[in-house]
Coordinates of C-alpha atoms in Angstrom, one line a residue:
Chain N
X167 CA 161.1 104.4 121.7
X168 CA 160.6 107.6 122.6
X169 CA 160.8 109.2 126.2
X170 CA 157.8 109.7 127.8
X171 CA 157.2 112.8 129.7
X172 CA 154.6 113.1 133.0
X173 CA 150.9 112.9 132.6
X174 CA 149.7 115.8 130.7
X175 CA 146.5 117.1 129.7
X176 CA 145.1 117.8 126.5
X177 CA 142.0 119.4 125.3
X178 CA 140.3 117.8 122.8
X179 CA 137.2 120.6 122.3
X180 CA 137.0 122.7 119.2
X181 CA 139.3 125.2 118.4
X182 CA 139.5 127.8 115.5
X183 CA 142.0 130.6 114.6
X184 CA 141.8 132.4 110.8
X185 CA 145.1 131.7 109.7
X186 CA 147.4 134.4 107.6
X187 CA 147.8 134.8 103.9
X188 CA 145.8 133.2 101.4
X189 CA 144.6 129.5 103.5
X190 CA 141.7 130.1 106.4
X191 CA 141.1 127.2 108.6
X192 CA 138.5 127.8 110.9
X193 CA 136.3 125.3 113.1
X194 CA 138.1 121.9 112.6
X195 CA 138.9 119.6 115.0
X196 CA 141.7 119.4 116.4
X197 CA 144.1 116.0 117.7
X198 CA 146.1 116.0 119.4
X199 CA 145.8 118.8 120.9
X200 CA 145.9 121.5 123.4
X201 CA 147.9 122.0 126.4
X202 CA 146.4 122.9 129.9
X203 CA 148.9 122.8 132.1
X204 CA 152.3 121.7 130.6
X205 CA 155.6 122.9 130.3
X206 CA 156.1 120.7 127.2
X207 CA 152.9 121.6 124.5
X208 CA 153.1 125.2 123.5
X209 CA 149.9 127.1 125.4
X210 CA 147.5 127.7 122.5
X211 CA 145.5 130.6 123.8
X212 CA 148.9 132.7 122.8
X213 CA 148.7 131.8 119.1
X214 CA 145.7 133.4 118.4
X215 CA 143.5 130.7 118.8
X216 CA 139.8 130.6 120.3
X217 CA 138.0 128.0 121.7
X218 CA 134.3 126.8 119.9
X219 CA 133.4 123.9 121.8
X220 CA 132.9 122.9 125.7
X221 CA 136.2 121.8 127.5
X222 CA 136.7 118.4 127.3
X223 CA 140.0 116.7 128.2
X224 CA 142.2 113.4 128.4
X225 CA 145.1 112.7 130.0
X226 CA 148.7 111.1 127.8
X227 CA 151.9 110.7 128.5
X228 CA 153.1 110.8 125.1
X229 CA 155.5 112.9 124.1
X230 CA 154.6 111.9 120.5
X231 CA 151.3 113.5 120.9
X232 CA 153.1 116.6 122.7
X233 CA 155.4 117.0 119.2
X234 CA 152.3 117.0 116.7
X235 CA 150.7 118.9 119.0
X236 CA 153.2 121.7 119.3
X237 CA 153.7 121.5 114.9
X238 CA 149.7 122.1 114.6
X239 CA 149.7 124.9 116.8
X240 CA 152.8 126.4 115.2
X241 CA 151.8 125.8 111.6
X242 CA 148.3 125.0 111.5
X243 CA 147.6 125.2 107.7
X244 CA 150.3 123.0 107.0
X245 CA 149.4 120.8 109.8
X246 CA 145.9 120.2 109.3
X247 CA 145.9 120.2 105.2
X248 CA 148.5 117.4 105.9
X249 CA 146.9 115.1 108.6
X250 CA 143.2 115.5 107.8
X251 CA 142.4 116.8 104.1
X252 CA 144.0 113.7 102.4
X253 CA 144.2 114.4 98.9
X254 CA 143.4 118.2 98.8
X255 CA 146.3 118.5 100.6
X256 CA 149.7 120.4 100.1
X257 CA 152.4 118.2 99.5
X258 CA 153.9 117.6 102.9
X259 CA 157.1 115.2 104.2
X260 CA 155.9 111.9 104.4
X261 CA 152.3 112.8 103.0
X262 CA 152.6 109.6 100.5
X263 CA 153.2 107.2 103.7
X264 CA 149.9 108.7 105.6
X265 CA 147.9 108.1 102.1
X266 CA 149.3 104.7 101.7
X267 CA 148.5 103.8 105.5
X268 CA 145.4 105.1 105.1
X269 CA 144.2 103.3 102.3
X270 CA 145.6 99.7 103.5
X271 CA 143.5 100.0 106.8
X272 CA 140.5 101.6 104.8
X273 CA 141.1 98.3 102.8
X274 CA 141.0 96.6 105.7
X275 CA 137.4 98.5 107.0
X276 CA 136.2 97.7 103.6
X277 CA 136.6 94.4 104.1
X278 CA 135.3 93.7 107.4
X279 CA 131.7 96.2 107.0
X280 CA 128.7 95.0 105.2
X281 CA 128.1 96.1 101.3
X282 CA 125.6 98.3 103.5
X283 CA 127.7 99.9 106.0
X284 CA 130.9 100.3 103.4
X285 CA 128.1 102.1 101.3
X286 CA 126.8 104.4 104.3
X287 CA 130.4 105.2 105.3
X288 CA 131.8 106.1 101.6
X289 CA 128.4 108.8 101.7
X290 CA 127.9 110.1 105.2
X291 CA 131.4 109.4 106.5
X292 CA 129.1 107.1 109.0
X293 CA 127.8 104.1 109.6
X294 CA 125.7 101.9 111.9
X295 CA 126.1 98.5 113.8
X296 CA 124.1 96.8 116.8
X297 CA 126.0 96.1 119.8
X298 CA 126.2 92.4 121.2
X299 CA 123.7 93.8 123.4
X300 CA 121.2 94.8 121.1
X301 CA 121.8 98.8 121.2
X302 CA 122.2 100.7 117.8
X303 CA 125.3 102.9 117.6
X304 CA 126.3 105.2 114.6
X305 CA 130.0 105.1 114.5
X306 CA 131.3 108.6 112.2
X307 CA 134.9 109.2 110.6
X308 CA 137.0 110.2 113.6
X309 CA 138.9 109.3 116.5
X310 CA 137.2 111.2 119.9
X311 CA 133.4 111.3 120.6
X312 CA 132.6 110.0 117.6
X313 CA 130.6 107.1 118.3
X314 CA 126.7 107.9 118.8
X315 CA 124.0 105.7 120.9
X316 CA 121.1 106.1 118.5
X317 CA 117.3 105.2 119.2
X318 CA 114.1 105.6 117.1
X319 CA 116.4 107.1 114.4
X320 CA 117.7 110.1 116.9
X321 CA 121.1 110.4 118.9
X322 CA 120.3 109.7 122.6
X323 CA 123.9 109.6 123.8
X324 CA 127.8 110.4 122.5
X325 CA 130.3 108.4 123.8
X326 CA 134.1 108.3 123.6
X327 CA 136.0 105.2 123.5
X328 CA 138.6 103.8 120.9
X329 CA 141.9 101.9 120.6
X330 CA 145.0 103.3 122.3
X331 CA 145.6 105.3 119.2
X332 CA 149.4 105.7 119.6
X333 CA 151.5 102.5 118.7
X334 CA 154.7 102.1 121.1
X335 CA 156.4 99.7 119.0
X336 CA 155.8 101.6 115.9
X337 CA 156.4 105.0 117.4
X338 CA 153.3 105.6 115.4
X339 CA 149.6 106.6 115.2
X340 CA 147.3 104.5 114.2
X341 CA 145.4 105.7 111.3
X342 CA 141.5 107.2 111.8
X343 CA 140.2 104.0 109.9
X344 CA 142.0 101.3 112.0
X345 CA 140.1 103.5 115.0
X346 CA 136.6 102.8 113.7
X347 CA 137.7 99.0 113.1
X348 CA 138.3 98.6 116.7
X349 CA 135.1 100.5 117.6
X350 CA 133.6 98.0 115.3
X351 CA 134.6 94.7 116.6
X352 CA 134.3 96.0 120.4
X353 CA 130.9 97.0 120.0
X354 CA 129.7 93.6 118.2
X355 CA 131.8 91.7 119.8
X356 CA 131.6 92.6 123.7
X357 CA 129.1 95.8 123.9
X358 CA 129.3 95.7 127.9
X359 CA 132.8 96.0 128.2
X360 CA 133.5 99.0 125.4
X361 CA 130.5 100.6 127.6
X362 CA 132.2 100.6 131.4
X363 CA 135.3 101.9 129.2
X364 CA 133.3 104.4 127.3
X365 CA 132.7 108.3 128.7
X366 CA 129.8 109.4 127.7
X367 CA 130.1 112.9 126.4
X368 CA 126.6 113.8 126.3
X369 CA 123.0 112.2 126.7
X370 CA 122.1 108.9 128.4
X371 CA 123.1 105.1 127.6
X372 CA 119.2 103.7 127.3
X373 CA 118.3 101.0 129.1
X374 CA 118.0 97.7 126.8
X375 CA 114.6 96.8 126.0
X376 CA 113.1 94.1 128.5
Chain Q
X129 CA 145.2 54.1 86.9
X130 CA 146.3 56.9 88.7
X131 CA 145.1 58.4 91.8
X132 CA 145.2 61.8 92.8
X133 CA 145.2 63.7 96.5
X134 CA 143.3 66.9 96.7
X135 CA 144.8 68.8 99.4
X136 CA 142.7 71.6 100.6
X137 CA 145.4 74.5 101.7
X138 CA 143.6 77.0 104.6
X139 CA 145.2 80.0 105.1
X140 CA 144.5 82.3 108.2
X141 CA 144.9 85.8 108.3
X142 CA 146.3 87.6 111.6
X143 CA 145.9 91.5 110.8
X144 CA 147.7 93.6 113.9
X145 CA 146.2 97.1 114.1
X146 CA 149.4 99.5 113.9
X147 CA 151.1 102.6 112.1
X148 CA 151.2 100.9 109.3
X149 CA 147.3 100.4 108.9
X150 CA 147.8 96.9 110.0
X151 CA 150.6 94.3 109.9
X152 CA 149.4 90.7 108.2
X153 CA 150.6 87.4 109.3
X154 CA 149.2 84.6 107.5
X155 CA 149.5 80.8 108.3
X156 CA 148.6 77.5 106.8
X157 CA 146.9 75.1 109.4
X158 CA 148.6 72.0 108.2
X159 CA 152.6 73.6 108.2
X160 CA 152.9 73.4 111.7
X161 CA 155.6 75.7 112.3
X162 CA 153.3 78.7 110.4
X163 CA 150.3 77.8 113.0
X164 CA 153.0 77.7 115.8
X165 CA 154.4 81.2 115.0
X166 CA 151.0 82.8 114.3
X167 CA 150.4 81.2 117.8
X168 CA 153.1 83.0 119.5
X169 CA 152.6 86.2 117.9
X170 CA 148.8 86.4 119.1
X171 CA 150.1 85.4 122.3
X172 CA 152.5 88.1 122.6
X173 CA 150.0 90.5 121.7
X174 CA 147.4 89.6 123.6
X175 CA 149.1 89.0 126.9
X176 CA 148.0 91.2 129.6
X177 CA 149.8 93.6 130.5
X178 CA 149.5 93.0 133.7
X179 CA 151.9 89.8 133.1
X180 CA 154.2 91.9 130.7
X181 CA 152.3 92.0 127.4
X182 CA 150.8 94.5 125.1
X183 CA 147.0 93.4 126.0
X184 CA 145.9 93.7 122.8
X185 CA 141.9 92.8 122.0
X186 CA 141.5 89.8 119.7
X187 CA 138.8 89.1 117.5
X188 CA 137.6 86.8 114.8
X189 CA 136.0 88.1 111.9
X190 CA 133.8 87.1 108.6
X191 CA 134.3 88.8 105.4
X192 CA 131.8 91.6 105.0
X193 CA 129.6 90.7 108.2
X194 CA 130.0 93.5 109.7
X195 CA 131.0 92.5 112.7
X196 CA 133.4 90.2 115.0
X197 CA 133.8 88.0 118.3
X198 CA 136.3 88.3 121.0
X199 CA 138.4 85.4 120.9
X200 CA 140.5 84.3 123.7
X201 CA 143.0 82.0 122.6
X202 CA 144.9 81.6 119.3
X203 CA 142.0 79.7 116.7
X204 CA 144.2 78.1 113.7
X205 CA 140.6 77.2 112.5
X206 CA 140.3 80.7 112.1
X207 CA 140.2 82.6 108.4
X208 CA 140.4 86.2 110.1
X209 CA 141.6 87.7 113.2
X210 CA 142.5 91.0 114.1
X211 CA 144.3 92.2 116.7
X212 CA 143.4 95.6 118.1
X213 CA 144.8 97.5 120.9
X214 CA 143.2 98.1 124.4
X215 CA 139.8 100.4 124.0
X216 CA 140.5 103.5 125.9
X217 CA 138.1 105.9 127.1
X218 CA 138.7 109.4 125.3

């Protein structure tokens, strides 16, 4: 169990920095990660980085999310090839784990979406389900603001809502599929309460048809 | 002449959302002491934690539907559950 240190608060907008040598990493992004006022996360703005996105932030008080956050800024290549570009990546410590995590709960995401969805997902990296409520959401491959209200085919709305993504008991993460599973069954399951929970990032939650 | 006893076998499924992808309990409905430990470890889970538990979200699921329904108590009717933890707002 690891110690917890005081609220801090991340920022979860885009971030880019050109990197040195032969690997460029520009414009991905980037969880967890930046520090805005902490004495524990390293500050990003003096590592050359540069901000390509609106501020948005969150609060944690894990110091979990403090130690990846202070690897990515320190080594981003290695960082990023390691936590989000699966099999294109470098080898890394404890790369085989993440892939074999991964795949169990993508197993698991298999088995709970439509042949439909599981086919949308595996092409766009998306796919769509209808709230208990009746409203039509796009959910895409990520963990923050990556759930979309969509109507008459167009994005009205971006929210942000999605399980507690850092296991105590595990001192773990949970993996970017097991996310969308639990935006999945909230959203079919109890659309009303995911919605008082959800921020909306942009746009409007429309009204449900009379 | 002999007689024979079919015995259907149902097997639940208790998936728990974690770092491991997800952690699988499965239970038979007729061994009672399976049904009573899946019982306990939803329970856990799910308690609020509010009252000391991890407030996990529970939900019952089909194969391939493509979709689920909160479930409140422990079902040992139930082929699929999955345990997820408390929806945060990012």
């Amino acid at each position: 169990m690891p110690e917890f240190t005081p609220i801090s608060v991340f920022d979860i907008g885009q971030w880019s920095r050109t990197a040195t040598g032969a690997n460029t990493l520009t414009n991905f992004t980037y969880w967890p990660p930046i520090s805005l006022n902490t004495t524990t996360g390293i500050d990003i703005t003096t590592q050359g980085w540069t901000r390509t996105s609106p501020i948005e932030t969150f609060a944690s008080t894990s110091s979990t999310m403090w130690g990846l956050w202070n690897a990515g800024v320190q080594d981003p290549v290695a960082f990023a090839a390691d936590q989000y570009f699966g099999d294109d990546a470098q080898p890394q410590p404890g790369r085989e784990r993440r892939l074999a995590v991964r795949a169990r709960a993508e197993e698991l995401l298999q088995c709970l979406l439509t042949p439909e969805q599981w086919q949308a997902y595996q092409a766009n990296q998306a796919f769509e389900v209808v709230g208990s409520l009746g409203r039509r959401y796009r959910i895409k491959h990520g963990v923050s603001g990556n759930i979309g209200i969509i109507e008459h085919g167009v994005e009205v709305a971006r929210l942000c809502a999605h399980p507690q993504t850092y296991d105590r008991n595990a001192d773990a993460h949970l993996p970017t599929e097991d996310v969308l599973i639990g935006q999945l069954l909230h959203l079919t399951s109890d659309e009303a309460s995911f919605l008082r929970v959800a921020n909306v990032h942009h746009g409007r939650i429309p009204d449900l048809a009379a | 002449m002999t007689s024979s006893v079919i015995t259907n076998t149902f097997t639940g499924t208790l998936h728990t959302l974690d770092g491991n992808g997800d952690s699988q309990l499965t239970w038979d409905k007729d061994v009672p002491g399976e049904v009573e430990a899946a019982r306990k470890h939803f329970n856990r889970m799910t308690k609020p934690r509010s009252k000391g538990g991890l407030g996990y979200l529970a939900y019952t699921v089909d194969e391939g539907g493509g979709r689920g329904e909160v479930l409140r108590e422990f079902d040992p009717e139930a082929t699929r559950i999955v345990l997820a933890p408390q929806t945060v707002g990012g």
